[in-house]
Coordinates of C-alpha atoms in Angstrom, one line a residue:
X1 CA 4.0 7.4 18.1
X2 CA 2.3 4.5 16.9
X3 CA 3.2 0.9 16.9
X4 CA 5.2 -0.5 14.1
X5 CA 2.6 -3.1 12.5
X6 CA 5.9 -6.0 13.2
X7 CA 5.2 -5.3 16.9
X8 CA 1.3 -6.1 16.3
X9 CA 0.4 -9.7 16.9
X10 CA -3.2 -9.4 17.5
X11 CA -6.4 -7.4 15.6
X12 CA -9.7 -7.9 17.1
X13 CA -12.2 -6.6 14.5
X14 CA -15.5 -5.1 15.6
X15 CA -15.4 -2.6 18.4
X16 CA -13.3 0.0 16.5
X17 CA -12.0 0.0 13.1
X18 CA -9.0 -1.3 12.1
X19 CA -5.8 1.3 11.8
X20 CA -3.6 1.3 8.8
X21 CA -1.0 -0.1 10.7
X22 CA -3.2 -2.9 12.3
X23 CA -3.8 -4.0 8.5
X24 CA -0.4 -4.4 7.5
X25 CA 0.7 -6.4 10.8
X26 CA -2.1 -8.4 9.2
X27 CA -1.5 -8.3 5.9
X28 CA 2.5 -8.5 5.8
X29 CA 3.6 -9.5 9.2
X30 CA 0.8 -12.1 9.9
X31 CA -0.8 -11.4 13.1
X32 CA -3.7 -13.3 14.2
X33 CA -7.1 -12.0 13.3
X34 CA -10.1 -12.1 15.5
X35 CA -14.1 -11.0 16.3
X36 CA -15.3 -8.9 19.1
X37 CA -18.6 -9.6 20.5
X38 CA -19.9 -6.9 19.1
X39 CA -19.1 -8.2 15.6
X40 CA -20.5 -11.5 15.9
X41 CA -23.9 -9.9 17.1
X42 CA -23.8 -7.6 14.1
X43 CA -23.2 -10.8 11.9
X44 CA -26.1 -13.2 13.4
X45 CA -28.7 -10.1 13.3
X46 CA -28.2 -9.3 9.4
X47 CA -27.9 -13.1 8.5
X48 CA -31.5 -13.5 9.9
X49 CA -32.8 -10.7 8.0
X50 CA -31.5 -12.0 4.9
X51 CA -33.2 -15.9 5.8
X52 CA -36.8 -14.4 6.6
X53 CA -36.4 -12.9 3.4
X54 CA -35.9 -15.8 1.4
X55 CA -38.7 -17.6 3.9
X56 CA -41.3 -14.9 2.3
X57 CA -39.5 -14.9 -0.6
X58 CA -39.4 -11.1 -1.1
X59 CA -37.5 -10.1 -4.6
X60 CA -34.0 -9.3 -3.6
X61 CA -31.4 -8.7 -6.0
X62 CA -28.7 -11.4 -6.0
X63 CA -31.0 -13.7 -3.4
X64 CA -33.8 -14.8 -5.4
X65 CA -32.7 -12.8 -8.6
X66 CA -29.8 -13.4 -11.0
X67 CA -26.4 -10.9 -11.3
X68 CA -25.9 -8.4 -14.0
X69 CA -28.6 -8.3 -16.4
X70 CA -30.2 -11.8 -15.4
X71 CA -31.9 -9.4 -12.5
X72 CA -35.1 -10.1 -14.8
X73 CA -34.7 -13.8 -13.9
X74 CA -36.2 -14.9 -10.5
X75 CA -34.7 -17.7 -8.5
X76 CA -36.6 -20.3 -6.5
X77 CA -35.7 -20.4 -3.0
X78 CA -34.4 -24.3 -3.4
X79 CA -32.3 -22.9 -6.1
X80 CA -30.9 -20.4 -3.9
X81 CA -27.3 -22.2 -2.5
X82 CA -27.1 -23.2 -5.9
X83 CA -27.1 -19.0 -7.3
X84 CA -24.4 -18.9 -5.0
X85 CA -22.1 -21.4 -6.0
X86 CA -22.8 -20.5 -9.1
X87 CA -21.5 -17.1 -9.3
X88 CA -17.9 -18.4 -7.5
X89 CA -17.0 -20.2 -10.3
X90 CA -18.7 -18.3 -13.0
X91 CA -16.7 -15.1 -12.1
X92 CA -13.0 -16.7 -11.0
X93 CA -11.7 -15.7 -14.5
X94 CA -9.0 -13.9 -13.8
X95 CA -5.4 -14.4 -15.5
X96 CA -1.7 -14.0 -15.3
X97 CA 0.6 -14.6 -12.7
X98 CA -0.7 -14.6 -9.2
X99 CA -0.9 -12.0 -6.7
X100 CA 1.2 -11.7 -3.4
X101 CA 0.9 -13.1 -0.5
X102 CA 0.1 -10.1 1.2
X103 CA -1.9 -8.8 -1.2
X104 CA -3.9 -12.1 -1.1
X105 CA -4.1 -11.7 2.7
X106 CA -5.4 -7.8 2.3
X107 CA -8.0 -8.8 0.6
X108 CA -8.9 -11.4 3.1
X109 CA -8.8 -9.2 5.7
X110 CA -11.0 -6.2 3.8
X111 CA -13.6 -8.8 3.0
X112 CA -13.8 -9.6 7.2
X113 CA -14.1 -6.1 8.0
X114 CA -16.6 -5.0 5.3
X115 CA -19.1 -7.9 5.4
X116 CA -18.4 -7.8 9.4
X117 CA -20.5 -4.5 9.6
X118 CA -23.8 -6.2 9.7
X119 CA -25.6 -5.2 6.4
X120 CA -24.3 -8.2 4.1
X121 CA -26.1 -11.2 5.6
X122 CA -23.6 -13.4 5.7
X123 CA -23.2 -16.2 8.2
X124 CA -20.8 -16.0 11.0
X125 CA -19.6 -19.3 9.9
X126 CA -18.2 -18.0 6.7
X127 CA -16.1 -15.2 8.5
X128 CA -14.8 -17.7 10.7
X129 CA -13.2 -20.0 8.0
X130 CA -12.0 -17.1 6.2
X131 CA -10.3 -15.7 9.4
X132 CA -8.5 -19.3 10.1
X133 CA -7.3 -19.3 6.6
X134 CA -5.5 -16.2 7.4
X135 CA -4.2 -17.3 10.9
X136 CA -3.2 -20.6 9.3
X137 CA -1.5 -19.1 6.4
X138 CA -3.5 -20.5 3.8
X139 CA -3.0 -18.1 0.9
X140 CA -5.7 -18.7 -2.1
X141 CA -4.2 -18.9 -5.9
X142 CA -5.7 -15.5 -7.2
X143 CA -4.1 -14.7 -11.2
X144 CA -3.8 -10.5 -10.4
X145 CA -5.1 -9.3 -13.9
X146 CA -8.4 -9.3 -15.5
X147 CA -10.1 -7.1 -13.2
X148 CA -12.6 -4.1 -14.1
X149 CA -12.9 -3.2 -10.2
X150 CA -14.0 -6.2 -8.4
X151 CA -15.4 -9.8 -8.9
X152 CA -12.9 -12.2 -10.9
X153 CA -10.0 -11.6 -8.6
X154 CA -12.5 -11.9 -5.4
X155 CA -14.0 -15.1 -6.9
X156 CA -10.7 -17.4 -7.2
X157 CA -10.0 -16.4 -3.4
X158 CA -14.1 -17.5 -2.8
X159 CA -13.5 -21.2 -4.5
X160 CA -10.8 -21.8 -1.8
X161 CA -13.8 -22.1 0.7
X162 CA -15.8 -24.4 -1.3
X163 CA -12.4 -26.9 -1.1
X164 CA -11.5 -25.8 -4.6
X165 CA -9.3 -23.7 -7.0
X166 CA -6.0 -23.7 -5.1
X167 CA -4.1 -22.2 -2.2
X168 CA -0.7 -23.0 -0.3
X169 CA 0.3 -23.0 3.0
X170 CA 2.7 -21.1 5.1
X171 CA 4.5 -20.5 1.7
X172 CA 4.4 -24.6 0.2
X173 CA 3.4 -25.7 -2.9
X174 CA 0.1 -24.6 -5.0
X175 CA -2.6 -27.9 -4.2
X176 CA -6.2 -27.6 -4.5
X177 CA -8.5 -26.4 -2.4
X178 CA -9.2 -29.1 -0.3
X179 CA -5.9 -30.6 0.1
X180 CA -5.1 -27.0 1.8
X181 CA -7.9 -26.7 4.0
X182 CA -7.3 -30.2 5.3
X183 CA -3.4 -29.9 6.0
X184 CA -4.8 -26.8 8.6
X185 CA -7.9 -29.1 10.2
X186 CA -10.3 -27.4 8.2
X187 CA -13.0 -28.2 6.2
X188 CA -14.8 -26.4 3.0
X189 CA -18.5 -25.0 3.7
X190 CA -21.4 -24.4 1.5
X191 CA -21.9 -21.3 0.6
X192 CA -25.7 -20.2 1.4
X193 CA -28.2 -17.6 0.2
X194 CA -26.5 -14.0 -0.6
X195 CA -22.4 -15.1 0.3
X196 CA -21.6 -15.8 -3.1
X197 CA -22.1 -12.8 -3.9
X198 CA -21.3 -11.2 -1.1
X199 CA -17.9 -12.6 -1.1
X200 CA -17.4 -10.8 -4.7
X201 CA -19.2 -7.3 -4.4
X202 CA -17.7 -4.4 -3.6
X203 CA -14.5 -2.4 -2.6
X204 CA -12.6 -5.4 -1.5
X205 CA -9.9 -5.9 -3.7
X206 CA -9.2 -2.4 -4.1
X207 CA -9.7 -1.0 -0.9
X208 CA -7.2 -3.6 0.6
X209 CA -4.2 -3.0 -2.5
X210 CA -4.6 0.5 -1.9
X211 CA -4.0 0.1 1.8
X212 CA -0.5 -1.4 1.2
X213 CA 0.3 1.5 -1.2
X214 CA -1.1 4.1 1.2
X215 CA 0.9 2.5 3.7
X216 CA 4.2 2.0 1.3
X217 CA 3.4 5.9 0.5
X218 CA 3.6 7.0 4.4
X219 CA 6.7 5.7 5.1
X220 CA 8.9 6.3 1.3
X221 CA 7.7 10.1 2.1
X222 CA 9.1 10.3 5.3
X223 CA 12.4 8.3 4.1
X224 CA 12.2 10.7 1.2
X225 CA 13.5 13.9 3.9
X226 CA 15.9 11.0 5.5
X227 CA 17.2 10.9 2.6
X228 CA 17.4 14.3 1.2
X229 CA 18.6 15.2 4.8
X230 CA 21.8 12.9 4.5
X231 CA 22.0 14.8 0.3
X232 CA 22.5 18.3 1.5
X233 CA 25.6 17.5 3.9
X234 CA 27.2 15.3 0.6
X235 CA 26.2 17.9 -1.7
X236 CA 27.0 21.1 0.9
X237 CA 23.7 22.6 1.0
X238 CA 22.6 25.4 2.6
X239 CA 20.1 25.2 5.4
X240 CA 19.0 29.3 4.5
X241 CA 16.5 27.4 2.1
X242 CA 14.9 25.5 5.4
X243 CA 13.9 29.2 7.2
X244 CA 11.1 28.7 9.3
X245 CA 10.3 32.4 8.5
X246 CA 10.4 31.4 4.4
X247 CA 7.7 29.0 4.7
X248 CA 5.5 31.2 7.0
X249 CA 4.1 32.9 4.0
X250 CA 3.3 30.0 2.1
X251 CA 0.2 28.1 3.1
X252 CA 0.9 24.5 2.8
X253 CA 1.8 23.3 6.2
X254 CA 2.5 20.0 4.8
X255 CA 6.4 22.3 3.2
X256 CA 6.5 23.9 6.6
X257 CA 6.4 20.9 8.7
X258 CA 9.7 19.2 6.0
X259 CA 11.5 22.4 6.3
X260 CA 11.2 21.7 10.2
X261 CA 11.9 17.8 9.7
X262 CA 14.7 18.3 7.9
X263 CA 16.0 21.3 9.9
X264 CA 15.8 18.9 13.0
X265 CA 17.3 15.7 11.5
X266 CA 20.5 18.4 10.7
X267 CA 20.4 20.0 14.0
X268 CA 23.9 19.1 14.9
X269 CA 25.8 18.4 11.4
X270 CA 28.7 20.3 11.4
X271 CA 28.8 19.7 7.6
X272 CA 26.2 21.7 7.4
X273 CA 27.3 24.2 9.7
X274 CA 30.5 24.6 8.0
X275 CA 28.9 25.3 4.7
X276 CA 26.0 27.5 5.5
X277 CA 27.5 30.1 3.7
X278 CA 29.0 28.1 1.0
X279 CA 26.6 29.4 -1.7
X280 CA 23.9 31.8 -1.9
X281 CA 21.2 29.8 -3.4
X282 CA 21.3 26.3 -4.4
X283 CA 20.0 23.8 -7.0
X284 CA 16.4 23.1 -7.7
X285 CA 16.6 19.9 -6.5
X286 CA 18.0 20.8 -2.8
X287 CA 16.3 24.0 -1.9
X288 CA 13.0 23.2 -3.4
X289 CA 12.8 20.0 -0.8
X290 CA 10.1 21.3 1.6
X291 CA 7.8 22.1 -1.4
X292 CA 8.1 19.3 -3.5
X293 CA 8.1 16.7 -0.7
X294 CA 5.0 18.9 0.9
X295 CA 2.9 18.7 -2.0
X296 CA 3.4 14.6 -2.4
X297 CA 2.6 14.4 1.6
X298 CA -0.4 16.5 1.0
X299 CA -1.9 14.0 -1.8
X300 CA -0.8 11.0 0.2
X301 CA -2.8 12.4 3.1
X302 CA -5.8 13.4 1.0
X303 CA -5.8 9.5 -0.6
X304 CA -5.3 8.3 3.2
X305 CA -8.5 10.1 4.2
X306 CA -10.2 8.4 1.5
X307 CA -8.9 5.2 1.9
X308 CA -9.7 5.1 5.3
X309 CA -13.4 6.2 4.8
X310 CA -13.5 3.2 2.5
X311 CA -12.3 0.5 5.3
X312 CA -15.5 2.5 7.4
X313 CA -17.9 1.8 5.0
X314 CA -19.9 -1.2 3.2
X315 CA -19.2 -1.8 -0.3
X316 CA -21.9 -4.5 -0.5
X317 CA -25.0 -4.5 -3.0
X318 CA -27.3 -5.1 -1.8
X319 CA -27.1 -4.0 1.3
X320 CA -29.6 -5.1 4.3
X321 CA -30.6 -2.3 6.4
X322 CA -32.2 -3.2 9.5
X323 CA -35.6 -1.5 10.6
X324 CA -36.3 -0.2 14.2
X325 CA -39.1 -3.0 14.5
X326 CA -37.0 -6.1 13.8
X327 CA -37.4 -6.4 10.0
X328 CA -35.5 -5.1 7.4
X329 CA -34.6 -3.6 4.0
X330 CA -32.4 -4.6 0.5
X331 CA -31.8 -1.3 -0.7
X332 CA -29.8 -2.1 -3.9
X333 CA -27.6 0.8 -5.3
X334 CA -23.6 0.9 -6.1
X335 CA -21.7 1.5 -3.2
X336 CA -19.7 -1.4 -4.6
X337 CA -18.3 1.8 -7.0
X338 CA -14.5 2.5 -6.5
X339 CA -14.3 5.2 -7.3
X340 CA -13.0 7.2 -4.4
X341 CA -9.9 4.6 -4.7
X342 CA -9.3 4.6 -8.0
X343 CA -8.7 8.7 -7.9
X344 CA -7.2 8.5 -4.7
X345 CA -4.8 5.5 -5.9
X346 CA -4.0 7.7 -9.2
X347 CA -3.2 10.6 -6.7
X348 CA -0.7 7.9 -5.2
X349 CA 1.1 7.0 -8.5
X350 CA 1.3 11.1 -9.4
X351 CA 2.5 12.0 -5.4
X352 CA 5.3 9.1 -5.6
X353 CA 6.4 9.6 -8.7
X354 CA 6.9 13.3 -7.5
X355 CA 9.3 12.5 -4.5
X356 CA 11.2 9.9 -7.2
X357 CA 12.0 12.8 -9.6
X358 CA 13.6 15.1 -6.8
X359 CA 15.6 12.3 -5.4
X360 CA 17.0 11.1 -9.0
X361 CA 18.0 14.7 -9.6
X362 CA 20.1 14.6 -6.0
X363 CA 21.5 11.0 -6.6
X364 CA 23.1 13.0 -10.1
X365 CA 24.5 15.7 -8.4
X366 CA 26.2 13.0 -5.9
X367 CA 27.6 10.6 -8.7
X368 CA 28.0 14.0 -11.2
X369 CA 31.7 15.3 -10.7
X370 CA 30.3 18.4 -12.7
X371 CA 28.3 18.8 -9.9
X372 CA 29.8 18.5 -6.6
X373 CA 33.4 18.4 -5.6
X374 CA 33.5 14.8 -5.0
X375 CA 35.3 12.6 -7.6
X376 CA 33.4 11.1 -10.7
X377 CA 30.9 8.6 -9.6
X378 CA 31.9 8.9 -5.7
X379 CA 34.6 6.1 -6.2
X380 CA 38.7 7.2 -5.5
X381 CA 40.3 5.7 -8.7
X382 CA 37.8 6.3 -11.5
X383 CA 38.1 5.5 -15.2
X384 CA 39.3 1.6 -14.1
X385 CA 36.1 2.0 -11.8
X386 CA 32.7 2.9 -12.8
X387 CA 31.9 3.6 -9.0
X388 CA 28.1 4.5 -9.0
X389 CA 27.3 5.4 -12.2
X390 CA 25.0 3.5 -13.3
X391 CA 23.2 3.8 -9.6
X392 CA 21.7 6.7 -11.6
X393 CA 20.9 5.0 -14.5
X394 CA 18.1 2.9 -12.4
X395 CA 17.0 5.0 -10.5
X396 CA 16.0 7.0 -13.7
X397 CA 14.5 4.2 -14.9
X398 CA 12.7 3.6 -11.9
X399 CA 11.4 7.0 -12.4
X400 CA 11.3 6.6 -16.0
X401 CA 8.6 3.3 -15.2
X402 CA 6.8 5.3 -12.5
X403 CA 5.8 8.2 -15.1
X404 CA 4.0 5.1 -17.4
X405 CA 2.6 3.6 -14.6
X406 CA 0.9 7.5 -13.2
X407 CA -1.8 7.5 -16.4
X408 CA -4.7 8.2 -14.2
X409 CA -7.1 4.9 -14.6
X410 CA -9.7 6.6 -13.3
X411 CA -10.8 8.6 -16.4
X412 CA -11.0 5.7 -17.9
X413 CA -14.2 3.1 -18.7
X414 CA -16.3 0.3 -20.5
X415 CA -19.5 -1.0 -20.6
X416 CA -19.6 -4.6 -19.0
X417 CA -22.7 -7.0 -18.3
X418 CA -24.8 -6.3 -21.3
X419 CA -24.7 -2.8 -20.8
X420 CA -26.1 -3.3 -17.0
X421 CA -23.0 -2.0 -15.7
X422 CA -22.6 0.6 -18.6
X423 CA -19.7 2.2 -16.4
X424 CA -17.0 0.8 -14.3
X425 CA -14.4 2.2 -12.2
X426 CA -11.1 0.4 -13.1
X427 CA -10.0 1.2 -9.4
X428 CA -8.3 -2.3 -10.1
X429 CA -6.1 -0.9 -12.4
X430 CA -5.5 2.2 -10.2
X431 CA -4.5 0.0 -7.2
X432 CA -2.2 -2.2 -8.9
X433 CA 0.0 0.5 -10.4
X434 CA 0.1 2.5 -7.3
X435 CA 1.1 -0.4 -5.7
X436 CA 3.9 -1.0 -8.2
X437 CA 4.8 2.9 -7.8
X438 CA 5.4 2.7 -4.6
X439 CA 7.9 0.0 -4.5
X440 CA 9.8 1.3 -7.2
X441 CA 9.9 4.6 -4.5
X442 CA 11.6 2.3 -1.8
X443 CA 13.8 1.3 -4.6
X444 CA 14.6 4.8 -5.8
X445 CA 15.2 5.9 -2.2
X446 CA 17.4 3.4 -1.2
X447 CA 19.8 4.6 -3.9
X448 CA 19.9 7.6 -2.7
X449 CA 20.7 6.4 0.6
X450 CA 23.6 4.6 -0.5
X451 CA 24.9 7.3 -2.7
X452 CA 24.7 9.6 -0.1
X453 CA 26.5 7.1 2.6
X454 CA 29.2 6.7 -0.6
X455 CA 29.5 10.3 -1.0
X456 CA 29.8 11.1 3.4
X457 CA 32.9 9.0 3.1
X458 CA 34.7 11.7 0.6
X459 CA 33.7 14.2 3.7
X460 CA 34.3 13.8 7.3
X461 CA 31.8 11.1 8.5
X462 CA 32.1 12.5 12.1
X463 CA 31.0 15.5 10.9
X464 CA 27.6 14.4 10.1
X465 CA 24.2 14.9 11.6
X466 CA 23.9 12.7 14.8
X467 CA 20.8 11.3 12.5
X468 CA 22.5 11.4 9.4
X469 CA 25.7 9.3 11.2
X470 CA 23.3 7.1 12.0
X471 CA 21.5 5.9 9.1
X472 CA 25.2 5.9 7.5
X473 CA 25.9 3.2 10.2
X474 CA 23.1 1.4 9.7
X475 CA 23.5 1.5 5.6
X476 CA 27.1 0.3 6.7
X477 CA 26.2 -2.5 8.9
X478 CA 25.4 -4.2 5.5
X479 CA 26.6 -2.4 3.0
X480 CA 30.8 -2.0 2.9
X481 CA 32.3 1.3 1.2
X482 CA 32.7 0.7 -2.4
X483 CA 36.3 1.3 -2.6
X484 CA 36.3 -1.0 -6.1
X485 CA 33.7 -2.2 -8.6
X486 CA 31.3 -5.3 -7.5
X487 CA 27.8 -6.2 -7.8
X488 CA 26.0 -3.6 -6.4
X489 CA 22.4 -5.3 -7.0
X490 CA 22.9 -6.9 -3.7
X491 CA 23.9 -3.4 -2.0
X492 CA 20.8 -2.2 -3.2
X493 CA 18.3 -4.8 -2.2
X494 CA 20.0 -5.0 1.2
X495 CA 19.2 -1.1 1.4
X496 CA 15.2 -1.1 0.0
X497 CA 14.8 -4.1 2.9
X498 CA 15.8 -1.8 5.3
X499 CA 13.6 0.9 4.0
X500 CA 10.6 -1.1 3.5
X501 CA 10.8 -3.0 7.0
X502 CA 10.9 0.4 9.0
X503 CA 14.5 0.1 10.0
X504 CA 15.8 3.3 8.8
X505 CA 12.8 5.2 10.1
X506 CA 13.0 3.8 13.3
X507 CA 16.6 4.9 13.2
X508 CA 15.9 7.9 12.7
X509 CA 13.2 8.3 15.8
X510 CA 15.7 6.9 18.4
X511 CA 18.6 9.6 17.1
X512 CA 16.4 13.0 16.9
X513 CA 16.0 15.1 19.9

């Protein structure tokens, strides 16, 4: 079982790549980022390609050219620290409210590992101050909208480094640049031939939002059969529908292994014993769990294979490829393209939104008194109480939002740059609402969590799963009963924390057998 990213405190980029979880205890919990040797080696070698290049002044795109369209236009080599600088401020136009921290701190942490791998020719320097600005805390001012795939969000987080734009630290007030950098004993650098741009190119952004998603994605679809689990013993389900035997003949092993999940979370329930027999078939919405939750866990897998090719590769352009005899080579292309996120992050939204629109049909059967045998809206004296009624209401408006939000960006385009770039991905789009999808899951899930901890209490608690009975603890150790009306906003941003930090997974793994 791998380590919950909380209980990492160090990465060390360079010998190995970094693991989804190593990214988010970077990312969201703040562990301390640093370079192997290797790394540093890689670094030096391809920032001395990139200097004998500008020494014989060879024509390299973005070195001693212009961006875009202004390739035609060659740049002195005195000029060249200036072409840098340059394109930071030219391109940090994004706008709208700014993204979060960890979002901020992604992209910090993408734009180490790609320009680490030794084909960007970078100096070491640079990677150095933009790894202390993420061990200090020092979180760049980045507006979140405005972006076509890449560059404007990239170059507000760049300007931080040249001691402008602003940033805060460890969660203070916005100041500039400078003022930020100084309050952590650092100072701003000038950027030199090729980081500008560097710092701007490529899969950055997207590659790091997507990684949050992907990572949101893993754990709402393994809380989705936690929480379906704890559904069937409220709702009486039948486990027939969970036969090992009934999902041998259907080739997806992503529905056998839930059928298995969920049969071994309910091991022990007595509920579930008891009612085994209690109908022949049921709803859509319970027997139809290992197939609907297989097929999201199947495209969540499929995007996490192509996500995680992205944090192998290098996104830059152009790239410098060293030669066997010491020289080298800038090959310009596109693998800045992001493509492979964009449809892998539209493949998030449409695999989230799937496991949503189960779990809102189960939280109506709970709170439906036409339903189930519990009373209306799972509270003991309705009609004076509204119990959990309009529970359901947001979390079909969660799903409601979820549907908007899955409109594949991908398919989409416009021609930027003076028809240089006469296609571009809109991965940023793609990254942003998958993203947003999958906290609306947590949301969603949590819910149905404390519907179906409301609805155990109309049963025998002691009855349930010795899983089950303890996620109903846990839900209880901050959530009372709702034996009367209240605020239940509170209930349910008590419960999403627990679903987002891991709790109730890791819950879950110390209970099953």
């Amino acid at each position: 079982m791998k380590a919950h990213p909380q209980q990492i405190t160090q990465v060390v980029l360079g010998d190995k790549e970094p693991s989804i979880e190593e990214f988010v205890a970077v990312a969201r919990y703040a562990a301390k980022v640093s370079f192997s040797e290797a790394y540093q080696q890689r670094v030096k070698k391809s920032r001395g390609l990139v200097e004998r290049f500008l020494d014989e002044n060879r024509l390299v795109y973005g070195v001693t050219t212009g961006f875009g369209d202004n390739v035609r236009h060659v740049i002195s080599a005195s000029n060249a620290k200036e072409l840098q600088v340059n394109i930071v401020r030219s391109h940090a136009v994004a706008v709208g409210e700014p993204l979060k921290r960890e979002q901020v701190r992604a992209i910090q942490l993408m734009v180490l590992i790609s320009l680490g791998k030794g084909y960007s020719g970078v100096r070491l320097e640079l990677l150095e101050l933009i790894a202390a600005l993420l061990n200090n805390d020092v979180v760049p001012f980045a507006p979140g909208e405005g972006s076509v795939g890449y560059l404007a969000v990239e170059g507000h987080l760049a300007l931080v480094l040249l001691g402008e734009g602003k940033a805060r630290v460890n969660g203070g007030e916005w100041v500039d640049g400078a003022t930020a950098l100084k309050q952590v004993g650092l100072q701003p650098t000038d950027l030199q031939c090729k980081e500008g741009l560097a710092m701007l190119n490529g899969t950055t952004s997207v590659t790091a939002i997507a990684i949050l998603a992907l990572y949101n994605a893993m754990q709402t679809a393994s809380l989705a059969d936690v929480a379906a689990a704890l559904s069937m013993e409220a709702l009486k389900g039948t486990i027939r529908a969970f036969d090992p035997r009934y999902h041998s003949i259907k080739a997806h092993k992503e529905q056998a292994q839930t059928a298995r999940d969920i049969k071994a979370m309910l091991h022990d329930s007595q509920l579930i014993a008891e009612n085994i027999d209690n109908r022949l078939q049921d709803a859509y919405s319970l027997r139809s769990i290992p197939q609907v939750h297989g097929a999201s866990k199947r495209f969540i897998e499929h995007a996490r294979e192509n996500i995680e090719n992205e944090i192998h590769s290098s996104g830059d352009n152009p790239v410098i490829y060293p030669l066997d005899d010491g020289d080298g080579i800038a090959i310009s292309g596109a693998n800045f393209d992001g493509t492979y996120i964009g449809m892998s992050a539209d493949s998030l939204c449409v695999a989230l939104a799937n496991l949503a629109k189960i779990a809102e049909r189960r939280i109506d059967r709970m709170v439906n008194s036409h339903f189930s045998e519990m009373p209306a809206f799972l509270v003991r004296n309705p009609g004076l109480n509204s119990g959990y009624m309009i529970l359901q209401y947001t979390a079909a408006g969660l799903y409601a939002e979820m549907k908007s939000l899955s409109f594949p960006s991908s398919v989409d385009s416009f021609s930027t740059c003076a028809n240089q770039e006469d296609l571009v991905s809109l991965a940023y789009n793609a990254v942003i609402k998958a993203y947003k999808v999958s906290e609306k899951l947590e949301s969603v899930l949590a819910i149905e969590l404390l519907v179906g901890c409301q609805a155990l209490d109309f049963h025998d608690v002691g009855k349930a799963s010795s899983v089950t009975k303890a996620v109903y603890d846990l839900v209880r150790s901050r959530v009372p009963v709702a034996e009367h009306d209240r605020a239940f906003y509170t209930d349910i941003a008590s419960v999403t924390e627990q679903v987002r930090s891991g709790e109730v997974l890791a819950t879950v793994q110390q209970n099953l057998k």
